[in-house]
mmCIF file of C-alpha atoms in Angstrom:
data_model
loop_
_atom_site.group_PDB
_atom_site.id
_atom_site.type_symbol
_atom_site.label_atom_id
_atom_site.label_comp_id
_atom_site.label_asym_id
_atom_site.label_seq_id
_atom_site.Cartn_x
_atom_site.Cartn_y
_atom_site.Cartn_z
ATOM 1 C CA MET W 572 56.680 76.485 31.639
ATOM 2 C CA HIS W 573 53.837 77.409 33.779
ATOM 3 C CA PRO W 574 55.023 75.834 37.072
ATOM 4 C CA MET W 575 52.918 74.534 39.523
ATOM 5 C CA VAL W 576 52.910 73.121 42.893
ATOM 6 C CA LYS W 577 52.909 69.522 42.962
ATOM 7 C CA PRO W 578 49.613 68.721 44.374
ATOM 8 C CA ALA W 579 50.715 65.091 45.646
ATOM 9 C CA LEU W 580 52.086 66.133 48.108
ATOM 10 C CA ARG W 581 49.927 67.890 51.393
ATOM 11 C CA ARG W 582 50.440 71.235 52.490
ATOM 12 C CA GLY W 583 51.370 72.413 55.984
ATOM 13 C CA TRP W 584 52.778 75.234 58.327
ATOM 14 C CA ARG W 585 54.905 73.474 61.239
ATOM 15 C CA ASP W 586 55.297 77.196 62.460
ATOM 16 C CA LEU W 587 54.806 81.095 61.415
ATOM 17 C CA ASN W 588 58.236 80.530 59.241
ATOM 18 C CA THR W 589 58.592 76.651 57.783
ATOM 19 C CA VAL W 590 55.906 74.729 55.654
ATOM 20 C CA GLN W 591 56.196 71.485 54.913
ATOM 21 C CA PHE W 592 55.218 69.460 52.093
ATOM 22 C CA GLY W 593 54.311 66.181 52.315
ATOM 23 C CA MET W 594 53.102 63.328 54.995
ATOM 24 C CA THR W 595 55.294 60.849 54.553
ATOM 25 C CA PRO W 596 59.192 60.597 54.941
ATOM 26 C CA ALA W 597 59.432 59.127 52.312
ATOM 27 C CA HIS W 598 58.594 62.575 50.020
ATOM 28 C CA ALA W 599 58.602 65.236 53.012
ATOM 29 C CA MET W 600 60.098 68.512 52.801
ATOM 30 C CA THR W 601 60.076 71.840 54.601
ATOM 31 C CA LEU W 602 60.895 74.775 53.295
ATOM 32 C CA GLY W 603 62.240 78.057 55.267
ATOM 33 C CA PRO W 604 62.675 80.648 56.754
ATOM 34 C CA MET W 605 59.002 81.721 54.597
ATOM 35 C CA ASP W 606 57.366 84.662 55.257
ATOM 36 C CA GLN W 607 53.526 84.794 55.371
ATOM 37 C CA ALA W 608 53.248 86.738 51.807
ATOM 38 C CA THR W 609 55.916 84.039 50.179
ATOM 39 C CA GLY W 610 53.240 81.100 51.729
ATOM 40 C CA SER W 611 50.131 82.363 50.113
ATOM 41 C CA PHE W 612 51.481 82.829 46.797
ATOM 42 C CA LEU W 613 52.496 79.373 46.781
ATOM 43 C CA ASP W 614 48.917 79.286 45.918
ATOM 44 C CA LEU W 615 49.578 80.921 42.646
ATOM 45 C CA LEU W 616 51.780 78.532 41.435
ATOM 46 C CA ASN W 617 48.519 75.982 40.523
ATOM 47 C CA GLY W 618 49.921 75.543 36.380
ATOM 48 C CA THR W 619 47.025 78.269 34.963
ATOM 49 C CA ARG W 620 50.146 81.146 34.684
ATOM 50 C CA GLY W 621 53.233 81.585 32.817
ATOM 51 C CA LEU W 622 56.344 83.253 34.385
ATOM 52 C CA GLU W 623 54.948 86.900 33.200
ATOM 53 C CA LEU W 624 51.411 86.520 34.624
ATOM 54 C CA LEU W 625 53.386 85.233 38.032
ATOM 55 C CA ARG W 626 55.622 88.415 38.286
ATOM 56 C CA GLU W 627 52.658 90.328 37.469
ATOM 57 C CA GLU W 628 51.005 89.085 40.633
ATOM 58 C CA GLY W 629 53.853 88.722 42.475
ATOM 59 C CA ARG W 630 54.186 92.817 42.413
ATOM 60 C CA ARG W 631 50.877 93.106 43.075
ATOM 61 C CA MET W 632 51.456 91.033 46.555
ATOM 62 C CA ASP W 633 54.291 93.984 46.819
ATOM 63 C CA LEU W 634 56.955 91.204 46.560
ATOM 64 C CA PRO W 635 60.636 92.228 46.111
ATOM 65 C CA ASP W 636 61.381 92.419 41.818
ATOM 66 C CA GLY W 637 63.066 88.542 41.426
ATOM 67 C CA HIS W 638 61.326 87.491 44.371
ATOM 68 C CA VAL W 639 58.863 85.845 42.541
ATOM 69 C CA ASP W 640 61.537 83.724 39.809
ATOM 70 C CA GLY W 641 64.113 82.989 42.976
ATOM 71 C CA LEU W 642 61.004 81.569 44.164
ATOM 72 C CA VAL W 643 59.909 78.767 41.537
ATOM 73 C CA ARG W 644 64.065 77.978 40.557
ATOM 74 C CA ARG W 645 64.047 76.968 44.683
ATOM 75 C CA LEU W 646 61.406 74.893 44.439
ATOM 76 C CA ALA W 647 62.191 73.179 41.206
ATOM 77 C CA ARG W 648 65.372 72.476 42.943
ATOM 78 C CA ALA W 649 63.402 70.659 45.904
ATOM 79 C CA GLY W 650 61.918 69.131 42.924
ATOM 80 C CA LEU W 651 58.440 70.713 44.708
ATOM 81 C CA LEU W 652 57.702 71.955 41.454
ATOM 82 C CA ASP W 653 55.610 70.857 38.478
ATOM 83 C CA ASP W 654 55.220 72.082 34.901
ATOM 84 C CA ALA W 655 52.124 72.438 33.179
ATOM 85 C CA ARG W 656 52.503 72.279 30.093
ATOM 86 C CA GLY W 657 55.831 70.619 30.521
ATOM 87 C CA GLY W 658 57.057 66.443 29.168
ATOM 88 C CA GLY W 659 57.386 66.848 25.044
ATOM 89 C CA PRO W 660 54.781 66.236 22.382
ATOM 90 C CA ALA W 661 53.885 62.935 23.951
ATOM 91 C CA ALA W 662 52.640 64.651 26.756
ATOM 92 C CA ASP W 663 50.900 67.272 24.947
ATOM 93 C CA ALA W 664 49.031 64.287 22.897
ATOM 94 C CA LEU W 665 48.314 62.768 26.529
ATOM 95 C CA ARG W 666 47.026 66.047 27.511
ATOM 96 C CA GLY W 667 44.956 65.988 24.535
ATOM 97 C CA LYS W 668 42.842 62.958 25.332
ATOM 98 C CA LYS W 669 41.217 64.263 28.652
ATOM 99 C CA GLU W 670 39.480 60.999 29.152
ATOM 100 C CA VAL W 671 42.386 58.651 28.879
ATOM 101 C CA LEU W 672 44.415 61.287 30.898
ATOM 102 C CA ASP W 673 41.392 61.282 33.888
ATOM 103 C CA ARG W 674 41.896 57.519 34.352
ATOM 104 C CA LEU W 675 45.525 58.208 34.421
ATOM 105 C CA ARG W 676 45.977 60.881 36.997
ATOM 106 C CA PRO W 677 46.402 58.993 40.336
ATOM 107 C CA ASP W 678 49.181 57.215 38.436
ATOM 108 C CA LEU W 679 50.170 61.029 37.286
ATOM 109 C CA ALA W 680 50.284 62.213 40.892
ATOM 110 C CA SER W 681 52.663 59.179 41.945
ATOM 111 C CA LEU W 682 54.469 59.596 39.421
ATOM 112 C CA SER W 683 55.214 63.105 40.137
ATOM 113 C CA LEU W 684 56.698 62.227 43.522
ATOM 114 C CA THR W 685 59.055 59.753 41.804
ATOM 115 C CA THR W 686 60.363 62.577 39.736
ATOM 116 C CA SER W 687 62.135 65.687 39.861
ATOM 117 C CA ALA W 688 62.264 67.748 36.219
ATOM 118 C CA PRO W 689 59.051 70.061 36.405
ATOM 119 C CA GLY W 690 57.228 67.852 33.524
ATOM 120 C CA ASP W 691 58.768 65.074 34.212
ATOM 121 C CA ALA W 692 56.031 63.334 35.546
ATOM 122 C CA ILE W 693 53.645 62.954 32.473
ATOM 123 C CA GLY W 694 56.662 62.500 30.388
ATOM 124 C CA GLN W 695 57.421 59.172 31.746
ATOM 125 C CA LEU W 696 53.520 58.380 31.477
ATOM 126 C CA ALA W 697 53.300 59.564 27.791
ATOM 127 C CA ALA W 698 56.037 57.299 27.525
ATOM 128 C CA ARG W 699 54.644 54.142 28.615
ATOM 129 C CA ARG W 700 52.266 54.986 25.596
ATOM 130 C CA ALA W 701 55.322 53.334 23.845
ATOM 131 C CA GLN W 702 56.256 50.251 25.628
ATOM 132 C CA ARG W 703 55.330 47.042 24.612
ATOM 133 C CA VAL W 704 55.397 44.130 26.676
ATOM 134 C CA GLN W 705 54.669 40.046 26.890
ATOM 135 C CA VAL W 706 53.227 38.639 29.797
ATOM 136 C CA ARG W 707 53.870 34.614 29.532
ATOM 137 C CA GLY W 708 50.939 33.226 31.597
ATOM 138 C CA ALA W 709 47.217 33.961 31.914
ATOM 139 C CA GLY W 710 46.969 32.317 35.239
ATOM 140 C CA ARG W 711 45.578 34.014 38.778
ATOM 141 C CA VAL W 712 48.834 35.745 38.695
ATOM 142 C CA GLY W 713 49.239 36.593 34.965
ATOM 143 C CA ALA W 714 46.096 37.663 33.764
ATOM 144 C CA VAL W 715 45.814 40.565 36.293
ATOM 145 C CA LEU W 716 48.962 41.086 36.284
ATOM 146 C CA ALA W 717 48.374 41.848 32.118
ATOM 147 C CA SER W 718 45.296 43.663 33.185
ATOM 148 C CA LEU W 719 47.552 46.117 35.650
ATOM 149 C CA LEU W 720 49.921 47.072 33.276
ATOM 150 C CA ALA W 721 47.830 47.990 30.576
ATOM 151 C CA GLY W 722 45.097 50.093 33.038
ATOM 152 C CA ALA W 723 48.952 51.390 34.415
ATOM 153 C CA GLY W 724 48.923 53.365 30.914
ATOM 154 C CA VAL W 725 51.573 50.805 28.913
ATOM 155 C CA GLY W 726 50.847 50.699 25.038
ATOM 156 C CA GLU W 727 50.620 46.993 24.413
ATOM 157 C CA VAL W 728 50.134 44.087 26.902
ATOM 158 C CA ASP W 729 50.841 40.865 24.846
ATOM 159 C CA VAL W 730 50.207 37.503 26.231
ATOM 160 C CA ARG W 731 50.980 34.056 25.865
ATOM 161 C CA ASP W 732 49.572 30.819 26.960
ATOM 162 C CA LEU W 733 48.201 27.037 26.451
ATOM 163 C CA GLY W 734 45.132 26.028 26.717
ATOM 164 C CA GLN W 735 41.507 26.893 27.852
ATOM 165 C CA VAL W 736 39.742 28.482 30.316
ATOM 166 C CA GLU W 737 39.580 26.919 34.330
ATOM 167 C CA PRO W 738 37.666 27.770 36.851
ATOM 168 C CA TRP W 739 40.639 27.718 39.109
ATOM 169 C CA ASP W 740 41.838 30.793 36.333
ATOM 170 C CA VAL W 741 38.977 33.201 37.068
ATOM 171 C CA ALA W 742 39.977 35.801 39.812
ATOM 172 C CA PRO W 743 38.792 39.810 40.397
ATOM 173 C CA GLY W 744 40.550 41.869 37.388
ATOM 174 C CA GLY W 745 42.165 38.768 35.644
ATOM 175 C CA LEU W 746 40.293 36.339 33.671
ATOM 176 C CA PRO W 747 36.589 36.680 34.238
ATOM 177 C CA ALA W 748 34.106 33.893 34.826
ATOM 178 C CA ASP W 749 32.279 34.372 31.821
ATOM 179 C CA ALA W 750 35.664 33.586 29.907
ATOM 180 C CA VAL W 751 35.989 29.789 30.866
ATOM 181 C CA GLY W 752 36.032 27.355 28.131
ATOM 182 C CA ASP W 753 37.605 30.646 26.275
ATOM 183 C CA ARG W 754 41.612 30.308 25.017
ATOM 184 C CA ARG W 755 43.577 31.382 27.884
ATOM 185 C CA ASP W 756 45.798 33.746 25.689
ATOM 186 C CA GLU W 757 42.824 35.110 24.055
ATOM 187 C CA ALA W 758 41.097 36.317 27.326
ATOM 188 C CA ALA W 759 43.337 37.364 28.895
ATOM 189 C CA ARG W 760 44.580 40.233 26.088
ATOM 190 C CA ARG W 761 40.584 40.397 26.111
ATOM 191 C CA ALA W 762 40.471 41.481 29.913
ATOM 192 C CA ALA W 763 44.342 43.805 29.799
ATOM 193 C CA ARG W 764 42.189 45.706 26.402
ATOM 194 C CA ARG W 765 39.238 46.262 29.019
ATOM 195 C CA ALA W 766 41.392 47.760 31.706
ATOM 196 C CA ALA W 767 43.302 50.050 29.146
ATOM 197 C CA PRO W 768 42.197 53.502 29.332
ATOM 198 C CA ASP W 769 42.585 53.500 25.226
ATOM 199 C CA ARG W 770 44.242 51.649 22.803
ATOM 200 C CA PRO W 771 47.781 54.018 21.323
ATOM 201 C CA PRO W 772 47.824 53.264 17.382
ATOM 202 C CA ARG W 773 50.526 50.561 17.197
ATOM 203 C CA PRO W 774 53.798 51.657 14.415
ATOM 204 C CA ALA W 775 53.130 50.764 11.005
ATOM 205 C CA THR W 776 56.291 49.008 11.363
ATOM 206 C CA ALA W 777 54.062 46.083 13.627
ATOM 207 C CA GLN W 778 51.986 44.483 11.488
ATOM 208 C CA ALA W 779 52.580 40.807 13.161
ATOM 209 C CA ARG W 780 52.359 39.532 16.120
ATOM 210 C CA PRO W 781 56.084 40.087 17.441
ATOM 211 C CA ALA W 782 58.009 36.380 17.573
ATOM 212 C CA GLU W 783 59.294 34.494 20.706
ATOM 213 C CA GLY W 784 62.588 36.652 22.082
ATOM 214 C CA ASP W 785 61.294 39.506 20.136
ATOM 215 C CA PRO W 786 63.959 42.468 20.913
ATOM 216 C CA GLY W 787 61.292 45.112 20.251
ATOM 217 C CA PHE W 788 59.163 43.954 23.720
ATOM 218 C CA SER W 789 60.459 46.500 26.482
ATOM 219 C CA LEU W 790 60.015 43.404 28.834
ATOM 220 C CA VAL W 791 58.749 40.015 28.993
ATOM 221 C CA ILE W 792 57.172 38.719 32.514
ATOM 222 C CA ILE W 793 57.240 35.163 32.788
ATOM 223 C CA ALA W 794 53.930 33.937 35.166
ATOM 224 C CA PRO W 795 53.690 30.620 35.270
ATOM 225 C CA ARG W 796 50.952 28.839 36.551
ATOM 226 C CA ASP W 797 53.506 25.389 36.777
ATOM 227 C CA ASP W 798 55.057 25.919 40.285
ATOM 228 C CA VAL W 799 58.221 24.394 39.281
ATOM 229 C CA ALA W 800 58.580 26.736 35.845
ATOM 230 C CA MET W 801 58.363 28.887 39.012
ATOM 231 C CA TYR W 802 60.920 28.147 41.842
ATOM 232 C CA ALA W 803 63.677 26.335 39.321
ATOM 233 C CA PRO W 804 63.114 27.950 35.651
ATOM 234 C CA ASP W 805 64.374 26.168 33.192
ATOM 235 C CA PRO W 806 67.103 28.368 31.732
ATOM 236 C CA SER W 807 66.630 26.815 28.673
ATOM 237 C CA ALA W 808 62.946 28.380 28.161
ATOM 238 C CA ALA W 809 64.982 31.876 28.408
ATOM 239 C CA GLU W 810 67.400 31.348 25.754
ATOM 240 C CA SER W 811 65.919 33.553 23.571
ATOM 241 C CA LEU W 812 65.108 36.737 25.669
ATOM 242 C CA MET W 813 68.743 36.227 26.810
ATOM 243 C CA SER W 814 70.039 35.864 22.738
ATOM 244 C CA ALA W 815 68.131 38.599 21.555
ATOM 245 C CA GLY W 816 69.030 41.049 25.257
ATOM 246 C CA THR W 817 65.225 41.256 26.756
ATOM 247 C CA PRO W 818 65.380 42.459 30.196
ATOM 248 C CA HIS W 819 62.385 39.649 31.801
ATOM 249 C CA LEU W 820 60.925 39.081 34.907
ATOM 250 C CA TYR W 821 59.940 36.266 37.094
ATOM 251 C CA ALA W 822 56.020 36.383 39.146
ATOM 252 C CA GLY W 823 53.923 33.278 40.710
ATOM 253 C CA VAL W 824 53.064 30.996 43.062
ATOM 254 C CA VAL W 825 54.461 28.311 44.713
ATOM 255 C CA GLU W 826 52.923 26.471 47.377
ATOM 256 C CA GLY W 827 51.881 29.355 49.151
ATOM 257 C CA THR W 828 55.176 31.254 48.787
ATOM 258 C CA GLY W 829 54.568 34.482 46.273
ATOM 259 C CA MET W 830 57.785 35.172 44.376
ATOM 260 C CA VAL W 831 58.315 38.951 42.514
ATOM 261 C CA GLY W 832 61.579 38.194 40.765
ATOM 262 C CA PRO W 833 64.886 38.093 40.111
ATOM 263 C CA LEU W 834 64.490 40.989 37.467
ATOM 264 C CA VAL W 835 67.299 39.715 34.105
ATOM 265 C CA LEU W 836 69.417 42.179 32.552
ATOM 266 C CA PRO W 837 70.988 40.091 30.146
ATOM 267 C CA GLY W 838 74.472 40.380 30.620
ATOM 268 C CA GLU W 839 74.507 42.191 33.592
ATOM 269 C CA THR W 840 72.170 40.703 36.497
ATOM 270 C CA SER W 841 71.920 36.892 37.432
ATOM 271 C CA CYS W 842 69.566 34.835 35.896
ATOM 272 C CA ALA W 843 68.273 31.394 35.977
ATOM 273 C CA GLY W 844 71.046 29.964 34.731
ATOM 274 C CA CYS W 845 72.705 31.614 37.943
ATOM 275 C CA LEU W 846 70.114 30.713 40.162
ATOM 276 C CA HIS W 847 70.596 26.469 39.177
ATOM 277 C CA HIS W 848 73.807 26.633 39.660
ATOM 278 C CA SER W 849 74.133 28.701 42.655
ATOM 279 C CA ARG W 850 71.747 26.386 44.295
ATOM 280 C CA ALA W 851 72.811 23.024 43.291
ATOM 281 C CA ASP W 852 76.322 24.503 44.198
ATOM 282 C CA ARG W 853 74.825 24.819 48.219
ATOM 283 C CA ASP W 854 72.835 21.707 47.503
ATOM 284 C CA PRO W 855 74.385 18.276 45.290
ATOM 285 C CA THR W 856 70.453 16.767 45.369
ATOM 286 C CA TRP W 857 69.190 19.872 43.757
ATOM 287 C CA PRO W 858 69.616 18.699 39.926
ATOM 288 C CA ARG W 859 68.255 15.373 40.908
ATOM 289 C CA LEU W 860 65.095 17.299 42.407
ATOM 290 C CA VAL W 861 64.474 19.174 40.112
ATOM 291 C CA ALA W 862 64.649 16.756 37.323
ATOM 292 C CA GLN W 863 62.059 14.681 39.720
ATOM 293 C CA TRP W 864 59.745 17.476 40.268
ATOM 294 C CA ARG W 865 59.575 18.340 36.022
ATOM 295 C CA SER W 866 59.241 14.445 35.229
ATOM 296 C CA GLY W 867 57.094 13.859 38.289
ATOM 297 C CA ARG W 868 52.912 13.717 37.720
ATOM 298 C CA GLN W 869 51.266 16.698 38.220
ATOM 299 C CA ARG W 870 48.105 18.296 40.380
ATOM 300 C CA GLN W 871 45.853 19.423 38.198
ATOM 301 C CA VAL W 872 45.106 22.349 40.792
ATOM 302 C CA ARG W 873 48.362 23.765 42.007
ATOM 303 C CA PRO W 874 47.534 25.876 45.437
ATOM 304 C CA CYS W 875 47.861 29.649 44.444
ATOM 305 C CA ASP W 876 45.704 31.673 47.183
ATOM 306 C CA LEU W 877 43.865 34.283 45.519
ATOM 307 C CA THR W 878 44.789 36.660 47.546
ATOM 308 C CA LEU W 879 48.618 35.921 47.519
ATOM 309 C CA ALA W 880 48.131 35.776 43.847
ATOM 310 C CA THR W 881 46.928 39.486 43.826
ATOM 311 C CA THR W 882 49.821 40.690 45.620
ATOM 312 C CA VAL W 883 52.169 38.910 43.713
ATOM 313 C CA ALA W 884 50.882 40.021 40.552
ATOM 314 C CA GLY W 885 50.369 43.949 42.011
ATOM 315 C CA LEU W 886 54.233 44.023 43.284
ATOM 316 C CA ALA W 887 55.760 42.897 40.037
ATOM 317 C CA ALA W 888 53.238 44.997 38.465
ATOM 318 C CA ALA W 889 55.209 47.746 40.395
ATOM 319 C CA HIS W 890 58.554 46.562 39.195
ATOM 320 C CA ALA W 891 58.067 45.848 35.763
ATOM 321 C CA LEU W 892 56.673 49.842 35.861
ATOM 322 C CA ALA W 893 59.576 50.630 37.806
ATOM 323 C CA PHE W 894 61.951 49.334 35.017
ATOM 324 C CA LEU W 895 59.945 50.643 31.998
ATOM 325 C CA ASP W 896 59.730 54.164 33.738
ATOM 326 C CA GLY W 897 63.344 53.785 33.516
ATOM 327 C CA ARG W 898 64.739 52.490 36.787
ATOM 328 C CA VAL W 899 66.299 49.821 38.195
ATOM 329 C CA PRO W 900 64.252 47.902 41.031
ATOM 330 C CA SER W 901 65.332 45.836 44.281
ATOM 331 C CA SER W 902 64.308 42.357 42.241
ATOM 332 C CA ALA W 903 67.631 43.507 39.703
ATOM 333 C CA GLY W 904 69.416 40.261 40.895
ATOM 334 C CA ALA W 905 67.272 39.035 43.672
ATOM 335 C CA ARG W 906 63.706 38.021 44.508
ATOM 336 C CA TRP W 907 61.537 39.173 47.293
ATOM 337 C CA GLU W 908 59.553 36.140 48.489
ATOM 338 C CA VAL W 909 56.044 36.116 50.541
ATOM 339 C CA SER W 910 54.510 33.502 52.942
ATOM 340 C CA LEU W 911 51.257 32.412 54.108
ATOM 341 C CA PRO W 912 49.976 32.677 56.805
ATOM 342 C CA GLY W 913 52.986 35.297 58.106
ATOM 343 C CA LEU W 914 53.066 37.121 55.400
ATOM 344 C CA HIS W 915 56.445 38.679 55.786
ATOM 345 C CA TRP W 916 58.534 39.697 52.447
ATOM 346 C CA HIS W 917 61.917 38.896 52.551
ATOM 347 C CA ALA W 918 64.463 39.567 49.356
ATOM 348 C CA ARG W 919 66.826 37.040 48.387
ATOM 349 C CA PRO W 920 69.565 37.911 46.612
ATOM 350 C CA ILE W 921 70.497 35.373 43.566
ATOM 351 C CA TRP W 922 74.103 36.016 42.756
ATOM 352 C CA ALA W 923 75.664 36.058 39.197
ATOM 353 C CA HIS W 924 77.110 32.349 38.953
ATOM 354 C CA PRO W 925 81.159 32.256 36.899
ATOM 355 C CA ALA W 926 80.080 29.560 35.297
ATOM 356 C CA CYS W 927 77.175 30.586 33.445
ATOM 357 C CA PRO W 928 77.324 32.058 30.148
ATOM 358 C CA CYS W 929 75.164 34.767 31.073
ATOM 359 C CA ALA W 930 78.248 36.097 31.481
ATOM 360 C CA ALA W 931 76.809 38.467 33.929
ATOM 361 C CA ALA W 932 79.643 37.592 36.945
ATOM 362 C CA GLU W 933 82.314 38.764 34.234
ATOM 363 C CA ARG W 934 80.639 42.433 34.253
ATOM 364 C CA GLY W 935 81.206 42.327 37.957
ATOM 365 C CA LYS W 936 78.394 44.775 38.656
ATOM 366 C CA GLY W 937 75.417 43.178 37.728
ATOM 367 C CA GLU W 938 74.756 40.758 40.806
ATOM 368 C CA ARG W 939 75.363 43.836 43.110
ATOM 369 C CA LEU W 940 73.163 46.562 41.053
ATOM 370 C CA SER W 941 69.521 45.166 43.857
ATOM 371 C CA GLU W 942 71.711 45.657 46.896
ATOM 372 C CA GLU W 943 73.451 49.343 46.292
ATOM 373 C CA GLY W 944 70.208 50.625 44.713
ATOM 374 C CA GLN W 945 68.079 49.595 48.399
ATOM 375 C CA SER W 946 70.854 50.163 50.313
ATOM 376 C CA HIS W 947 70.947 54.373 48.125
ATOM 377 C CA GLU W 948 67.300 54.193 48.705
ATOM 378 C CA THR W 949 67.252 53.930 52.271
ATOM 379 C CA MET W 950 70.455 56.159 53.281
ATOM 380 C CA ALA W 951 68.557 58.610 51.208
ATOM 381 C CA VAL W 952 64.801 58.175 52.995
ATOM 382 C CA GLN W 953 65.285 56.996 57.006
ATOM 383 C CA ARG W 954 68.627 59.376 57.879
ATOM 384 C CA PRO W 955 68.498 59.623 61.459
ATOM 385 C CA SER W 956 67.063 62.041 63.180
ATOM 386 C CA GLU W 957 69.812 63.224 65.027
ATOM 387 C CA GLN W 958 71.918 63.316 61.398
ATOM 388 C CA CYS W 959 68.873 65.445 60.265
ATOM 389 C CA ARG W 960 69.010 68.053 63.467
ATOM 390 C CA GLU W 961 73.319 68.274 62.912
ATOM 391 C CA ALA W 962 72.295 69.160 59.611
ATOM 392 C CA GLU W 963 70.141 71.464 59.850
ATOM 393 C CA ALA W 964 71.891 73.211 62.427
ATOM 394 C CA GLU W 965 74.819 73.603 60.279
ATOM 395 C CA ARG W 966 72.987 75.338 57.313
ATOM 396 C CA PRO W 967 72.052 78.542 57.203
ATOM 397 C CA ALA W 968 68.753 81.000 57.336
ATOM 398 C CA GLY W 969 67.056 80.925 54.184
ATOM 399 C CA THR W 970 68.074 77.850 52.949
ATOM 400 C CA TRP W 971 66.232 75.172 51.186
ATOM 401 C CA ARG W 972 66.357 71.712 53.172
ATOM 402 C CA ALA W 973 64.827 67.686 53.549
ATOM 403 C CA HIS W 974 63.533 67.489 56.508
ATOM 404 C CA VAL W 975 62.762 63.428 57.075
#
């Protein structure tokens, strides 16, 4: 192990005996009591030394025997320590690609804030290179979304769509102006390849492009250019994904409203069928309206504000990456919405419906995953300051405490 204090967190002394790591309440920690010699020793935890060499440095600084090991253990328990050589073979392979890792260093630093064990951050970043994601839709949202995922290190980003690139499909970070007239899916794949830091080798078993609903996809993102398909998604369009157990996420823009979610974990969280049944329960005219919207004459160019589309693509990519990194984002069982011109984000829960054949309601827990995950996060990050002060007053001197 080559210990390294996570460089993503700024460090400062609150007083002569207390060091604060981080600025924002979500990740800030205070450590103390700490003497000046130990504080100076923190500068040596930069990933260039192993434990034995660090112990020698500690002896030169007249630190007590066992002090260095105790400090390293406490930093690791507090989630403030990384391992410059950790993460396993995949992480070692990524370190061997300096140009690729340099492109991804901001992402690596961000992952270090949300992981605790040393080496986990680069391990997760390296694991993204083995992920396969498909984006269905190559408009202003889908093409940008595909490029964001590729740029964040996802190994394979496939794009499916029909037709040719139109002038109104062009967007910064997505389809370029010189792609007008080209096939949408091919142009979006090219954009994603340009955004990727490199092209990891494909497995020998993945010679052909995967079929619809292929369980080999880690995630499918449905970003339709048709606003009706986003606002009232047809459950039959996701049948192959449901039967294959493929997680899928909806994202798009509908009449000046950006939408991200739901993230569907088949059999666990609510799906497009649940959404349809729930709306029909609340509004008996819903099926009639949807039938008219789907069969009516469609506008040639649908409202899709450029900045709103980019915002939706960014949030959807963030939710997708959170899922790929092993978390359940708040879009599971919910849809995040933001409308022009107020731009206030809010989440609309989508409950698992007992009449839907997806069986999520029978599990009895799928529809609560998003709500529980959100409440737990809020409790951890937004503790009242009075509770923090009371808890700190009860702790004996020398303990390591979180400061919010």
